[in-house]
Short mmCIF file of C-alpha atoms and ligand atoms in Angstrom, two decimals:
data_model
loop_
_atom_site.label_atom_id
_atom_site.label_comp_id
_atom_site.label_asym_id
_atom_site.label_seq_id
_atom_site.Cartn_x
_atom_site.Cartn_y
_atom_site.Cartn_z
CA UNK Q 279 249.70 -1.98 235.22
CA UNK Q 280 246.25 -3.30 236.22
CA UNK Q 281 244.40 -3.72 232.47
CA UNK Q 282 245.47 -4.89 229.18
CA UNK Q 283 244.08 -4.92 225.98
CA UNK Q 284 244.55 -7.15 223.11
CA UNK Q 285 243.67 -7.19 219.45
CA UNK Q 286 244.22 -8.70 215.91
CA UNK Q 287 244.47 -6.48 212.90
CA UNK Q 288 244.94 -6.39 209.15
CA UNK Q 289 245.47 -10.37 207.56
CA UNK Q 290 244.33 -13.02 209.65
CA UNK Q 291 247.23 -15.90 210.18
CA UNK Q 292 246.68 -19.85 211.89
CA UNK Q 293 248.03 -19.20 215.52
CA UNK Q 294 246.31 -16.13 216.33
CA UNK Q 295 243.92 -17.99 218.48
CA UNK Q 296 246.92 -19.37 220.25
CA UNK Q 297 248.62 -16.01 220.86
CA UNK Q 298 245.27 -14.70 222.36
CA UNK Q 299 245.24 -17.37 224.37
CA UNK Q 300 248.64 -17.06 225.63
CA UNK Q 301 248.49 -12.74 226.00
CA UNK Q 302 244.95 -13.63 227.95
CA UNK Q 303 246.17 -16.91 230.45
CA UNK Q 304 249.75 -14.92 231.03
CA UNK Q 305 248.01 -12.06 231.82
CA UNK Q 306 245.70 -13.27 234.46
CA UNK Q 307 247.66 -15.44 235.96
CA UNK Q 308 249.94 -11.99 237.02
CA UNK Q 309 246.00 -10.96 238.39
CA UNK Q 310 245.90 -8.63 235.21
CA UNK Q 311 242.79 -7.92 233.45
CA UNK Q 312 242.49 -8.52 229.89
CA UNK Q 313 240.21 -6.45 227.58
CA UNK Q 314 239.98 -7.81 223.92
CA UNK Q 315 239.25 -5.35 221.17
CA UNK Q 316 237.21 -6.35 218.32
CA UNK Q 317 237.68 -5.81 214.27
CA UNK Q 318 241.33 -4.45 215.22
CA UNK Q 319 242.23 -0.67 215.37
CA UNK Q 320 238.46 -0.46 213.59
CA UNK Q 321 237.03 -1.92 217.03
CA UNK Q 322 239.49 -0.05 218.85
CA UNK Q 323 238.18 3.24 217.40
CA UNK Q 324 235.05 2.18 217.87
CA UNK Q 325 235.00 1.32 221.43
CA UNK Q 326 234.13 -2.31 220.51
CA UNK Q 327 236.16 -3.68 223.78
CA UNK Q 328 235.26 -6.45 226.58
CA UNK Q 329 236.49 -8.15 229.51
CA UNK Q 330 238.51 -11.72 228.36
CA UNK Q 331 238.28 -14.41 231.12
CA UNK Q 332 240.01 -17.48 231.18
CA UNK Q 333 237.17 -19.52 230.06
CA UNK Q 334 236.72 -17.29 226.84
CA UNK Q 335 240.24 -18.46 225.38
CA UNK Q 336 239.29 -22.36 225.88
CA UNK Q 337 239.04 -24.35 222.99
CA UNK Q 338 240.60 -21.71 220.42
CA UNK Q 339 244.10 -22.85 220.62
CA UNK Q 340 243.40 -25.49 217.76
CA UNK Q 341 241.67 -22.94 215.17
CA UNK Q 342 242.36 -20.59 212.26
CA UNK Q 343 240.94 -17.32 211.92
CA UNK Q 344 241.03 -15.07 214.97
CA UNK Q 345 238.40 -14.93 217.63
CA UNK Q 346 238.83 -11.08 218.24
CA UNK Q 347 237.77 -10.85 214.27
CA UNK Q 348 240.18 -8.68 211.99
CA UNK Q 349 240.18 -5.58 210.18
CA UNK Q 350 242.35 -3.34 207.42
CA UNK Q 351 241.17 0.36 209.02
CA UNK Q 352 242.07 3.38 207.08
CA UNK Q 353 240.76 5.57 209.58
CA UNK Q 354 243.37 4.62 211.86
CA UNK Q 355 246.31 5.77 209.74
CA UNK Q 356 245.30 9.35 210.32
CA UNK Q 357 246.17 11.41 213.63
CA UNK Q 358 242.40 11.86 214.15
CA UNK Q 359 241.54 7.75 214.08
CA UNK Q 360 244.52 7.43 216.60
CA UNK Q 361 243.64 10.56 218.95
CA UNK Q 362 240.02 8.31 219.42
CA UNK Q 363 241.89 4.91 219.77
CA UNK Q 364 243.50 6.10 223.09
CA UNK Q 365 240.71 7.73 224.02
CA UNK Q 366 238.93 4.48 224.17
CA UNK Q 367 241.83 2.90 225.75
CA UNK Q 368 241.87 5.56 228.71
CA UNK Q 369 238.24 5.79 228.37
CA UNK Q 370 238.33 1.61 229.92
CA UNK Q 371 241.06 2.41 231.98
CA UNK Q 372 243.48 0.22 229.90
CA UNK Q 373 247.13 0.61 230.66
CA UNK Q 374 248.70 -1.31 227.91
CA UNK Q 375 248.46 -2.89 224.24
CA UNK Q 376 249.16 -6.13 222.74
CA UNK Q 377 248.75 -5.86 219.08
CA UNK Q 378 248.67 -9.06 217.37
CA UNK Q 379 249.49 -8.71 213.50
CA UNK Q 380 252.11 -7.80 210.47
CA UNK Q 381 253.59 -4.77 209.30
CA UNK Q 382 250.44 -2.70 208.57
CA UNK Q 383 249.42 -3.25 212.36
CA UNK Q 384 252.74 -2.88 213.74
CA UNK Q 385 252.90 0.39 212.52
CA UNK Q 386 249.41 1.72 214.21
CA UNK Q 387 251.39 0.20 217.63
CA UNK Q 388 254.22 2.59 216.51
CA UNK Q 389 251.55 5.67 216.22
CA UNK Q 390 250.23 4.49 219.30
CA UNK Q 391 253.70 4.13 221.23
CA UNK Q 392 254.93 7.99 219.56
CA UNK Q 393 251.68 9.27 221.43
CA UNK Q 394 252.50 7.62 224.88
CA UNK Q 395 250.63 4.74 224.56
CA UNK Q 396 252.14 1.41 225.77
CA UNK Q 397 251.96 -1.17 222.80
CA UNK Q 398 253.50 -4.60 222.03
CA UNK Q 399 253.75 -5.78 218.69
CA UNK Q 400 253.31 -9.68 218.41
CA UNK Q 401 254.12 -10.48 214.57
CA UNK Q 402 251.53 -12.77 212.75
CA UNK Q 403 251.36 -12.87 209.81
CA UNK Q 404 251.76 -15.85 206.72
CA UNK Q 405 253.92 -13.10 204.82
CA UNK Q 406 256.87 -14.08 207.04
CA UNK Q 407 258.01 -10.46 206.19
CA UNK Q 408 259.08 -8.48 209.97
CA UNK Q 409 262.55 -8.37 210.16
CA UNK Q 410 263.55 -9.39 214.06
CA UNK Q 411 261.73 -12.28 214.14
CA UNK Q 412 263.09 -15.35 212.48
CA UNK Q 413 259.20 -16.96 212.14
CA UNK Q 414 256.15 -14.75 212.18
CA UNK Q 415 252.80 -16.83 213.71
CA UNK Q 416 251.16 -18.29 210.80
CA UNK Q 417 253.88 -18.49 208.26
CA UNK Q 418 254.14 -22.71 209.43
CA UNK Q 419 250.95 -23.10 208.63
CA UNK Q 420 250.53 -21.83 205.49
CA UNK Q 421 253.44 -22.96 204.11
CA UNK Q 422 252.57 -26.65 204.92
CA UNK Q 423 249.44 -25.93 202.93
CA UNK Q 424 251.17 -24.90 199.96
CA UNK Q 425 253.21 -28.20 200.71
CA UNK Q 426 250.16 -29.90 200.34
CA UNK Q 427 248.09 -28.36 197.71
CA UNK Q 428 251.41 -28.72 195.70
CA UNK Q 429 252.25 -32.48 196.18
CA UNK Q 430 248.54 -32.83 194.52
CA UNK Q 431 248.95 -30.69 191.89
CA UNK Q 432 252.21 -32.60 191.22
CA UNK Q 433 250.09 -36.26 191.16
CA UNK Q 434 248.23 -34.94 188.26
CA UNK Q 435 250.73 -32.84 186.49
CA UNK Q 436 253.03 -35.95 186.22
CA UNK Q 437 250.32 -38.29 184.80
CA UNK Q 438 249.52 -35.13 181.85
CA UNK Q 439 253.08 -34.54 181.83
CA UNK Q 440 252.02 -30.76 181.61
CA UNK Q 441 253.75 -27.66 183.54
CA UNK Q 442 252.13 -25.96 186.24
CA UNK Q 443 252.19 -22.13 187.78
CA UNK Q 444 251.07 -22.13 191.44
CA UNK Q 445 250.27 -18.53 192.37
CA UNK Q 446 251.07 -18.28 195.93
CA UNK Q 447 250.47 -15.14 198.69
CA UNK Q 448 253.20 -12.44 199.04
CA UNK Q 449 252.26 -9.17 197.23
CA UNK Q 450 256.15 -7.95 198.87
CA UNK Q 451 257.75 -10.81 200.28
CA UNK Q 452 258.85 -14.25 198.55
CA UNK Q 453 259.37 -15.99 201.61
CA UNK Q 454 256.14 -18.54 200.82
CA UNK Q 455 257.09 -18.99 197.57
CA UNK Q 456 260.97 -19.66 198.47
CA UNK Q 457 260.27 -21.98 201.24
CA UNK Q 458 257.68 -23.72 199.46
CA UNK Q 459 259.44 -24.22 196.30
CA UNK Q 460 262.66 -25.79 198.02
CA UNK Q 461 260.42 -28.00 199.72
CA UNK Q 462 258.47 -29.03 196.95
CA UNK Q 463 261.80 -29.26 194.62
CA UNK Q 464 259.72 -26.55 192.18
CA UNK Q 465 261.64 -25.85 189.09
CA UNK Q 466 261.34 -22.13 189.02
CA UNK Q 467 260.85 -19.94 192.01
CA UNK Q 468 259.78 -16.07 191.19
CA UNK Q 469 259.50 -13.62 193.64
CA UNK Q 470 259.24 -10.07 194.28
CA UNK Q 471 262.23 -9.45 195.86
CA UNK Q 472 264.28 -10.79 192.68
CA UNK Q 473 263.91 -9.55 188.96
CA UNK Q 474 264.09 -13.18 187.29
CA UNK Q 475 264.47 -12.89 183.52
CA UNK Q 476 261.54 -14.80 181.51
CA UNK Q 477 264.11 -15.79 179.02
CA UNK Q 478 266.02 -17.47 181.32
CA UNK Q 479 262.59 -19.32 182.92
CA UNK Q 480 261.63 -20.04 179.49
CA UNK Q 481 265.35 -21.58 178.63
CA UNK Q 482 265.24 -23.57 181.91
CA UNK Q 483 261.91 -25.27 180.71
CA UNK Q 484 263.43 -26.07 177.45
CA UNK Q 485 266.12 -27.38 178.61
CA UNK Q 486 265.04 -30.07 181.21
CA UNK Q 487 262.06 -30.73 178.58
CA UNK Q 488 264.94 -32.22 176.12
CA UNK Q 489 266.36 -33.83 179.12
CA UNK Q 490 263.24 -35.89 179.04
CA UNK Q 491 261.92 -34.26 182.25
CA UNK Q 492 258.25 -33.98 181.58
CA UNK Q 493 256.47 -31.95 183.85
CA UNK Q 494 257.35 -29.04 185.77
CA UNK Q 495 256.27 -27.00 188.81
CA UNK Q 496 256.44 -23.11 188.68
CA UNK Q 497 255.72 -21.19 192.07
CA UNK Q 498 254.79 -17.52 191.39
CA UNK Q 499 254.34 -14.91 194.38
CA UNK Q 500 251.43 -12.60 194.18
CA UNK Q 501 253.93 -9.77 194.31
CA UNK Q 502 255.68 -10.81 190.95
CA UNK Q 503 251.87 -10.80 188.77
CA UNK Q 504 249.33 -12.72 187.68
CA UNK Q 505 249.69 -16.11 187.74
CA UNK Q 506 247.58 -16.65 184.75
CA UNK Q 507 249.38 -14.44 182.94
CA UNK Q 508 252.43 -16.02 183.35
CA UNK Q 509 251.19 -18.93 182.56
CA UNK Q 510 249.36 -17.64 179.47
CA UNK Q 511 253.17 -15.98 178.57
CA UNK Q 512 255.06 -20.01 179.51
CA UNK Q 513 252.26 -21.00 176.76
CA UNK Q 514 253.24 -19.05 174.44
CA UNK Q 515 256.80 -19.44 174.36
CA UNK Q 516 257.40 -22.82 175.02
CA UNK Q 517 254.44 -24.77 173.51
CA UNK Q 518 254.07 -27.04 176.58
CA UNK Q 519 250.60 -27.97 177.79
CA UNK Q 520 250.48 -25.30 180.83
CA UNK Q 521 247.84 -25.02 183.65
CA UNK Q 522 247.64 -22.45 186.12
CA UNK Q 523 246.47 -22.96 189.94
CA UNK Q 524 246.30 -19.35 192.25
CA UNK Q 525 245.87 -20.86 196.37
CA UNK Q 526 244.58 -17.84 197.58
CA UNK Q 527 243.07 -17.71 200.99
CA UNK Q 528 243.13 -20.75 201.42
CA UNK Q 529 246.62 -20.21 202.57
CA UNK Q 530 245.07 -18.01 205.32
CA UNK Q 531 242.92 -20.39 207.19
CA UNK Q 532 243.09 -23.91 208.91
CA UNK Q 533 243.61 -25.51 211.75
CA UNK Q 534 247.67 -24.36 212.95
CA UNK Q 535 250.67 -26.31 212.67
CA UNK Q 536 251.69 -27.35 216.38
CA UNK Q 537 255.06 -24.83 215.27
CA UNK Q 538 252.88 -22.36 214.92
CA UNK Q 539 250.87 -23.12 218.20
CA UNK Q 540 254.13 -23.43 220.64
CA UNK Q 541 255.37 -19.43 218.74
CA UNK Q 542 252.15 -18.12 218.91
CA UNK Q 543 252.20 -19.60 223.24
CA UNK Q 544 255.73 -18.22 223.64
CA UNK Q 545 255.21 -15.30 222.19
CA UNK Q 546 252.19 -13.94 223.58
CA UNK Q 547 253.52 -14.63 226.68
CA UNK Q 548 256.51 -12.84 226.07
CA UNK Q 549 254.30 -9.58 225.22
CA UNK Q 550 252.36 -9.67 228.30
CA UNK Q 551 255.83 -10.34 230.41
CA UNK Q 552 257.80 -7.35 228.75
CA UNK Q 553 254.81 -4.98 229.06
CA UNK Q 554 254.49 -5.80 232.92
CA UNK Q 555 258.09 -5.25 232.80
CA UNK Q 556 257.92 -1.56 231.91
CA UNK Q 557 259.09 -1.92 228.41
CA UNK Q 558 256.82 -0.13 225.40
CA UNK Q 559 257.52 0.45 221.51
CA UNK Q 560 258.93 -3.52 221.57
CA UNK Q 561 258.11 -6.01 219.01
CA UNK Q 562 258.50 -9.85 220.41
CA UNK Q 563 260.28 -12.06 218.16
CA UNK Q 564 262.44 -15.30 217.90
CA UNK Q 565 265.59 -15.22 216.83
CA UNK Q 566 268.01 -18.88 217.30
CA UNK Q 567 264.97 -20.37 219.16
CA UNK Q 568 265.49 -17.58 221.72
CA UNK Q 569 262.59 -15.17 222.88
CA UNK Q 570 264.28 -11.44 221.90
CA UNK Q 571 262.20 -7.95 221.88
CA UNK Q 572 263.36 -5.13 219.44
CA UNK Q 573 262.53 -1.67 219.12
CA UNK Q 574 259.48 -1.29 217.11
CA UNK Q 575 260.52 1.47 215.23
CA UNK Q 576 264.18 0.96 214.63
CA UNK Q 577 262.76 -2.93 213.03
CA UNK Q 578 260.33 -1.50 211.11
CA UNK Q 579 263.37 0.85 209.07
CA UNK Q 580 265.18 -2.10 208.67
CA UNK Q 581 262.93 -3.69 205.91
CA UNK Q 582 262.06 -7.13 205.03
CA UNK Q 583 265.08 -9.39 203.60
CA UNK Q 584 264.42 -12.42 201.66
CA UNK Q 585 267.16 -15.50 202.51
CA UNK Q 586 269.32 -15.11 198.96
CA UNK Q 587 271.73 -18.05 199.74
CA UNK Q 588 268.14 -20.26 200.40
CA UNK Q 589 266.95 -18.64 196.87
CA UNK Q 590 270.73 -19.87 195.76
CA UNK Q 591 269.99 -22.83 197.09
CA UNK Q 592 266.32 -23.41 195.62
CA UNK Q 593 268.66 -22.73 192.09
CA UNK Q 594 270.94 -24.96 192.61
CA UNK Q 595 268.78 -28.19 193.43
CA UNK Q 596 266.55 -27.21 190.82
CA UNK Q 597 268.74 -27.48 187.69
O1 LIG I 650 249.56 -10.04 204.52
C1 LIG I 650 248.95 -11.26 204.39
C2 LIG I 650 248.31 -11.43 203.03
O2 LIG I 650 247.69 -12.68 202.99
C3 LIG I 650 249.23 -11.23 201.84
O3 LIG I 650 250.02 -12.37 201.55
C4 LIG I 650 248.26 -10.91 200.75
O4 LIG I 650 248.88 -10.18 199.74
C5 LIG I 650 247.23 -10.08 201.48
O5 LIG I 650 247.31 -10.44 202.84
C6 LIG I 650 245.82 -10.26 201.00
O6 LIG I 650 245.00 -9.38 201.72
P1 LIG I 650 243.41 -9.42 201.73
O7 LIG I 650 242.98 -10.65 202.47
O8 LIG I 650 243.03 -8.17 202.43
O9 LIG I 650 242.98 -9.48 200.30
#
């Protein structure tokens, strides 16, 4: 293997500069040459592809966003969009793939891989939602600024004693709105992966408003609905003063945590060493702190399992 590529597709994640980074230093330092691919499978497709030196990874290890751009490219689920993908690819002489990116992406690697094309699937993604990997890059991040958007929202809903939806990301997993919501002691948690009864959300309010408890913090993943309507619904049935907040991107961008730098380092590099080592069709995760690689396909049949006895938990704490 004398050339790799790299690229970023579908939702951008904090850390993706960082894993860039990494797949480009690791990759050089084995005197391999790096070719980043713009816009994701989009660029690939394209042909939008050039030579990464050292120098063009400096100072990205600190940003959100992704330098290599992203993209969500329909053209690349079909056999046609993939046939001109490796075309390129062979076209620049490139040997291997790293693909940077969540489930969407990792399954154009797995098109890619089914073909005979080397690929590595590096998980980013805020969704927290590929099963072999405890963290995905970006998932730190975000969650911290949930963390803090929610610690403000919390200031003012105590001093209006009023309740409060947060709409946070996850159209299919909670994880976001789990891990936020234990760590902001939220009173009611909804997520996708659970059917939580309204009565019993509605109940729960009522209850710890008699208990004198006046304001309350309701997270909401995308997945579930609208957080305005939910909020509108809370209105209506229990009369409190409600106010609804949706996060949006913002949970996409800033500057990553330094958990999210050191995965994003160690995995990259892991891509870059398990490609040189022959291996293909491998996803790069961390499991107990300890660098694994899976089969991409067999991890992408598993599915996406939210952590019930946390969501237990997050009940428990919050009665
Ligand atoms: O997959 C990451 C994610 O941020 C999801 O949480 C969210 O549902 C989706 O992407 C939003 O996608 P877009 O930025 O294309 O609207």
């Amino acid at each position: 293997m004398k050339k790799i590529g790299v690229l970023t597709s579908g939702g951008d994640a904090p850390g993706m500069n960082a894993a860039i980074r990494a797949v480009v230093r690791k990759a050089i330092y084995h005197d391999i040459e790096v070719y980043g691919i713009k816009y994701g499978y989009q660029g690939l497709i394209d042909g939008n592809i050039e030579k990464m030196e050292l120098g063009s990874v400096g100072d990205i290890i600190q940003r959100g966003g992704t330098k290599l751009y992203s993209a969500r490219c329909e053209e690349f689920k079909t056999e046609a969009g993939q046939q001109k993908g490796i075309e390129q690819l062979k076209k620049h002489d490139i040997d291997g793939l790293v693909v940077i990116g969540g489930d969407g992406s990792f399954r154009g690697a797995k098109k890619l891989t089914e073909k005979g094309y080397p690929c590595i699937g590096v998980p980013g993604t805020i969704d927290n939602d590929i099963p072999g990997t405890d963290f995905t890059i970006g998932f730190d991040t975000a969650l911290n600024t949930i963390i803090e958007a929610i610690d403000k929202i919390r200031d003012t809903a105590t001093s209006h004693e009023r309740t409060y939806v947060v709409e946070v990301m996850g159209r299919d997993a909670g994880d976001l709105a789990l891990w936020a919501g234990l760590a902001d002691g939220a009173e009611t948690i909804m997520v996708p992966e659970r059917n939580e009864d309204f009565d019993d959300v509605v109940q729960r309010l009522k209850r710890g408003h008699d208990r004198g408890k006046k304001h309350s913090i309701i997270i909401v993943a995308e997945g579930v609905g609208s957080g305005f309507d939910f909020g509108q619904r809370i209105k209506e049935a229990t009369d409190l003063e409600t106010r609804v907040t949706v996060l949006g991107h913002t949970q996409r961008g800033g500057s990553p945590t330094a958990a999210d730098r050191v995965l994003a380092s160690r995995l990259g590099a892991k891509a870059v060493d398990i490609l040189l080592a022959g291996k293909a069709g491998r996803m790069v995760g961390i499991q107990n702190n300890k660098l694994v690689d899976h089969d991409i396909l067999e991890v992408l049949d598993q599915g996406h399992m939210l952590d019930m006895d946390m969501y237990k938990l997050s009940q428990e704490l919050s009665i």
